[in-house]
Coordinates of C-alpha atoms and ligand atoms in Angstrom, one line a residue:
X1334 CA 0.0 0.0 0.0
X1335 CA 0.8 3.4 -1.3
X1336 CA 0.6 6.2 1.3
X1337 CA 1.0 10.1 -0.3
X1338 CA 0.4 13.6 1.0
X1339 CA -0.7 15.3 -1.6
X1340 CA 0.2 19.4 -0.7
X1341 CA -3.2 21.6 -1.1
X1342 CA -3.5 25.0 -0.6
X1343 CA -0.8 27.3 1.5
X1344 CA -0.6 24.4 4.2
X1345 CA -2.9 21.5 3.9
X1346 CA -2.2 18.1 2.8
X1347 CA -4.9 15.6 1.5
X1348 CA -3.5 11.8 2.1
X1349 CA -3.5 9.4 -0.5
X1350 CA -4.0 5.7 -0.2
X1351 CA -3.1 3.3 -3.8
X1352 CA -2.4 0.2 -4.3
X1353 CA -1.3 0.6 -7.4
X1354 CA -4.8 0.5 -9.0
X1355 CA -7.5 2.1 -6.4
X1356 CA -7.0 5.2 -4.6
X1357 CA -9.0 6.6 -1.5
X1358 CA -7.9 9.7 -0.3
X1359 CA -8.6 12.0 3.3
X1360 CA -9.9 15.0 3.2
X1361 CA -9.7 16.5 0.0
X1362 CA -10.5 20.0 0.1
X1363 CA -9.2 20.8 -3.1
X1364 CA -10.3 18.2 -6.3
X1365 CA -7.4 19.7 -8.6
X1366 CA -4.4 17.6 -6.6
X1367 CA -6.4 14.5 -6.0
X1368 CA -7.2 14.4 -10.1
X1369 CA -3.8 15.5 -10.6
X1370 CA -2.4 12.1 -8.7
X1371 CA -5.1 10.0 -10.1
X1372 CA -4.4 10.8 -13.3
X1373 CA -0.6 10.4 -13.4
X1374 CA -0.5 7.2 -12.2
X1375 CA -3.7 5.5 -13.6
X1376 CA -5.6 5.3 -10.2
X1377 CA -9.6 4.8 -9.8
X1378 CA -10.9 6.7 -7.0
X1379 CA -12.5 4.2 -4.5
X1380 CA -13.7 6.2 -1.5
X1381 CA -13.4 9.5 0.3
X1382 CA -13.0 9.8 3.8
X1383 CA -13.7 13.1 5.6
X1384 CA -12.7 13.9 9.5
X1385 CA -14.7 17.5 9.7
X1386 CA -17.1 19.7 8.2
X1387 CA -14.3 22.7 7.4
X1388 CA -14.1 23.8 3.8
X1389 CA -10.6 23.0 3.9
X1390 CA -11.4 19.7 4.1
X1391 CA -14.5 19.0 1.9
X1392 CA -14.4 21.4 -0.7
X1393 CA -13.3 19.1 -3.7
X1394 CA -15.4 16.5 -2.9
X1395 CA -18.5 17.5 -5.1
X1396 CA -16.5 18.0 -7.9
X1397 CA -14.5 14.2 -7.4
X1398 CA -18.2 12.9 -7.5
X1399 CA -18.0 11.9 -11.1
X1400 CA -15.0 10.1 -11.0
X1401 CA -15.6 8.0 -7.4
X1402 CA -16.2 4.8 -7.6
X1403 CA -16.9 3.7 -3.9
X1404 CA -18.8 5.9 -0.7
X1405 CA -17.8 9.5 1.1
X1406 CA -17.3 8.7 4.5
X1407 CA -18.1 11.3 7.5
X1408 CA -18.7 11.9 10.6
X1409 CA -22.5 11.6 10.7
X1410 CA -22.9 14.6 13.3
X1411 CA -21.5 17.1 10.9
X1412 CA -22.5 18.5 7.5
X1413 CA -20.4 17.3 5.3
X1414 CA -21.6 17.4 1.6
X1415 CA -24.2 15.0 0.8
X1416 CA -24.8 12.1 0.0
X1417 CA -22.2 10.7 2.6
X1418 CA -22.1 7.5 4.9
X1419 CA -22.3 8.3 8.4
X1420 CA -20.3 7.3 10.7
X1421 CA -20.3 6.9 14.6
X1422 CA -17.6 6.0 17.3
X1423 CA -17.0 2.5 17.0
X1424 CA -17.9 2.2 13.6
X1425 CA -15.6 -0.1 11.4
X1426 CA -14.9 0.7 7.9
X1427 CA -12.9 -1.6 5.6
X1428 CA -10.7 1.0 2.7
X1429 CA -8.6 -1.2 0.1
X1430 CA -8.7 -4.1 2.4
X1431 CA -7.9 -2.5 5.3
X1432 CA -9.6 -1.9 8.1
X1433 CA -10.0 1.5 10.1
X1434 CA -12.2 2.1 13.5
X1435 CA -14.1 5.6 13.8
X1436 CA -12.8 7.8 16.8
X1437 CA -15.0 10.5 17.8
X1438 CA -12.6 13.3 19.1
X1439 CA -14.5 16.3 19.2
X1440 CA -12.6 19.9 20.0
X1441 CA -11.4 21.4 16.7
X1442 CA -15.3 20.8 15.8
X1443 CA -18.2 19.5 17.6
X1444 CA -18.7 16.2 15.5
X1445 CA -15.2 15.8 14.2
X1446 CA -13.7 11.9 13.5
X1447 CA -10.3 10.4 13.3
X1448 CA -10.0 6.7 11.2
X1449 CA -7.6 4.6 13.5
X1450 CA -6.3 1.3 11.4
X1451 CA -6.6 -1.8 13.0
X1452 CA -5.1 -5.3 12.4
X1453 CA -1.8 -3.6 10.9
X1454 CA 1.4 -5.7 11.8
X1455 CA 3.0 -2.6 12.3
X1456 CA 2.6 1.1 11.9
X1457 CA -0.6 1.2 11.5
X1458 CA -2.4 4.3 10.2
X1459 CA -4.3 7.3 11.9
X1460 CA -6.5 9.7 9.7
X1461 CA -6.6 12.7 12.2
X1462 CA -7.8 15.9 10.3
X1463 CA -7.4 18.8 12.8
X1464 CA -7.8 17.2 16.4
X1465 CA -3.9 16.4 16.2
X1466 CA -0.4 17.8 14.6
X1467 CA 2.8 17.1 15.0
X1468 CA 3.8 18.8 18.1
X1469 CA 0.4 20.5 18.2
X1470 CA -3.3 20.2 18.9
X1471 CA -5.8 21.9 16.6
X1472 CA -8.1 25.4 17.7
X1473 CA -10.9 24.8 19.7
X1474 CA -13.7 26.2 17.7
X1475 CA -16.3 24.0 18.4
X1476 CA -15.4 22.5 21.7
X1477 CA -14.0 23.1 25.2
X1478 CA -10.2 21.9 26.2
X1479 CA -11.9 18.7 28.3
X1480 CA -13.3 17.9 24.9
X1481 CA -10.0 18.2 23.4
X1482 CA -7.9 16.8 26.2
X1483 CA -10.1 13.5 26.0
X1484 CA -10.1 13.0 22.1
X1485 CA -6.0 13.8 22.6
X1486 CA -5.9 11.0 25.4
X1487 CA -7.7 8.6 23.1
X1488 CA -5.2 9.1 20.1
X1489 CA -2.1 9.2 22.3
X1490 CA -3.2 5.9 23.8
X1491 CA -2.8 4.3 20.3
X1492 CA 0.4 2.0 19.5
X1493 CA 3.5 4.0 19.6
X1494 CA 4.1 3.2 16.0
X1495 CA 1.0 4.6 14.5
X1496 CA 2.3 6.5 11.4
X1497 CA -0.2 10.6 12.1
X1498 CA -1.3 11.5 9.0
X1499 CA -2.4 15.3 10.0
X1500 CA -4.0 17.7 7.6
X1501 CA -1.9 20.6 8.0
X1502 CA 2.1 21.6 7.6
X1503 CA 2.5 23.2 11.1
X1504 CA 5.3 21.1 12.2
X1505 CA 8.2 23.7 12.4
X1506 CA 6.0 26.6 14.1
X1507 CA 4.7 23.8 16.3
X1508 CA 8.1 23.1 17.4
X1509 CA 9.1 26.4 18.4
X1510 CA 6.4 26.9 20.7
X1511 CA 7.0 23.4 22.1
X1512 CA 10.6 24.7 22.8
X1513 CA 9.2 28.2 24.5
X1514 CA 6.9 25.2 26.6
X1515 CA 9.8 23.1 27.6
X1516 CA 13.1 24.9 27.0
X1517 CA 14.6 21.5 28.7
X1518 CA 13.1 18.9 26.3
X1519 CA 16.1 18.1 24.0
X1520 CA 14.2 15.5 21.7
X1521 CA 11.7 18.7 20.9
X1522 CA 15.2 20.6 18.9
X1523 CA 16.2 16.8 17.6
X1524 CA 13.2 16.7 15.6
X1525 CA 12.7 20.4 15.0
X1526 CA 16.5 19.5 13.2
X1527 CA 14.9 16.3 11.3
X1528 CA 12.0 18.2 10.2
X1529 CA 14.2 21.7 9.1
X1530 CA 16.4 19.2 6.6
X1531 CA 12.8 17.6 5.3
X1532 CA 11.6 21.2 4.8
X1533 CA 14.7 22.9 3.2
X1534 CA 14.2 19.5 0.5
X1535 CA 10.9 20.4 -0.2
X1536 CA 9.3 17.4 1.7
X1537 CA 5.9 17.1 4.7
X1538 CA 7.4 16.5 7.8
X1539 CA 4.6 13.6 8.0
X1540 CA 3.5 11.1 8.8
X1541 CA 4.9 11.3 12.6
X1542 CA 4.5 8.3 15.1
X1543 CA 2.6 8.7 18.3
X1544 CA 5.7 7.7 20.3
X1545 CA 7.2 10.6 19.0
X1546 CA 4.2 12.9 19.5
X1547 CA 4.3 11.3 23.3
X1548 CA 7.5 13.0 23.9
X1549 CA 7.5 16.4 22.0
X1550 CA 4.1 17.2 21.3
X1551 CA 3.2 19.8 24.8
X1552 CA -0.8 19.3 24.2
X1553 CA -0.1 15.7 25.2
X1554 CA 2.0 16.4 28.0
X1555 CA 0.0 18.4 30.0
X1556 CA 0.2 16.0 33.0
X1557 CA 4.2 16.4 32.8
X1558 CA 5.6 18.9 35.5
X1559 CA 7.6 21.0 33.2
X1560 CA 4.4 21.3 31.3
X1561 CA 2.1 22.4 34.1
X1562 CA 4.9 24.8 35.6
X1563 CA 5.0 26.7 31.9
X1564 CA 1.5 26.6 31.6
X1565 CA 1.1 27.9 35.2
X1566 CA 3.2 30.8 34.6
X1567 CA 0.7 31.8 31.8
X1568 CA -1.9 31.7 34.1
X1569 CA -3.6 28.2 34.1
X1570 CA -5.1 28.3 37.5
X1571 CA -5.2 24.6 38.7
X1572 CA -2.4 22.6 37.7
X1573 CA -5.3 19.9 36.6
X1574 CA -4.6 18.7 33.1
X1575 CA -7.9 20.5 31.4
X1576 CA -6.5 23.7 32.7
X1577 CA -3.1 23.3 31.7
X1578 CA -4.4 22.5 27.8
X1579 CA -6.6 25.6 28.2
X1580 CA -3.7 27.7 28.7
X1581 CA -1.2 25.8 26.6
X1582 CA -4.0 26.5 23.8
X1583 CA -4.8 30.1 24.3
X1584 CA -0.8 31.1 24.8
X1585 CA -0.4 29.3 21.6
X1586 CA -3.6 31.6 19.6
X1587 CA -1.5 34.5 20.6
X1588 CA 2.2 32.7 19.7
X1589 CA 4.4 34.1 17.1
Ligands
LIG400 ZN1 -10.4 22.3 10.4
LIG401 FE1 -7.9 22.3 8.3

């Protein structure tokens, strides 16, 4: 199995599945990139999952229509362009013979889903959309930190070498506010290195690995002392984890 990130947009990637002859791909805001692929390499577009309502995110899909051979997938408490197959936590969908598990992690939006692979030897796959990025969580637009802190729980508690496939290129400016989080964190520069050198070639600094994210990501550290200090001194008021995302999140809005 194939897996792509097709860049869309200033920042956004849509993943592409193939296996040589069918194609699904994640989020495909833009139609132009996903023809694009299909075209070059003789793919037939098979399905179309989407994690959350935002244009980004399901803009193309109307116009892939003609040439999809094979449902839309979507959270069913979001409006996502119709017609669609909704889904609900727990649901299990099978894409090119494999099989995924719908998440409900609500936060970034109210209804939003992540597609979690199951069965995979190894590194198995995790469609997030927004919720998660490397080293960063998505805004809370829709939903309140406990929201996000819970559907950030569920995805960190995933196999260590679950390949993230986020939607957006954020990885860098990510990084530096992990840094100004937890100056002391030396794997959070190591990567920010990895990912500079991927950059400066022209390459996504995706997919990342949970076990990774478990070490540099701040929005999943915020039961880690260095974490809850820093996000103390920004004014979290407890030092319970909710409050500490809060914080992290709203010193991060106003990071630059
Ligand atoms: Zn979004
Ligand atoms: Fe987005």
């Amino acid at each position: 199995m194939n897996l792509f990130a097709l860049p869309a947009f200033a920042d956004n990637y849509i993943w592409m599945l193939h296996d040589g002859t069918q194609a699904v791909v994640v989020d495909p805001g833009d139609a132009a990139p996903v023809v694009q692929a299909l075209q070059s390499q003789g793919l037939q577009l098979a399905g179309i999952l989407v994690t959350h309502h935002h244009a980004d995110h399901v803009g193309g899909v109307d116009e892939l229509r003609p040439l999809l051979h094979g449902p839309v997938w979507g959270p069913a408490g979001e409006r996502i362009p119709q017609p669609f197959e909704p889904l609900n936590d727990g649901d299990g969908i099978e894409v090119l013979g494999l099989r995924f598990r719908v998440l409900d992690v609500p936060g970034h939006t109210a209804g939003h889903v992540a597609y979690a692979q199951e069965g995979a030897a190894t590194a198995p796959l995790l469609f997030c959309g927004d919720t998660l990025f490397s080293a960063g969580c998505g805004r809370l637009f829709e939903g309140t930190p406990a929201q996000m802190l819970a559907s950030l729980s569920r995805l960190a508690a995933l196999p260590d070498d679950t390949r993230v496939c986020c939607t957006h290129e954020y990885t860098l400016s990510n990084l530096r506010f992990a840094a100004a989080v937890e100056p002391g964190n030396a794997a959070i520069e190591a990567h920010a290195a990895r990912c500079r050198a991927l950059r400066a070639q022209g390459l996504p600094t995706l997919p990342s690995r949970i076990g990774l994210e478990r070490r540099i990501n701040p929005f999943l550290r915020c039961a880690e002392p260095a974490v809850v200090a820093a996000a103390r001194a920004q004014g979290a008021g407890g030092g319970d984890p909710v409050a500490v995302l809060a914080a992290l999140r709203e010193w991060k809005n106003r990071y630059r």
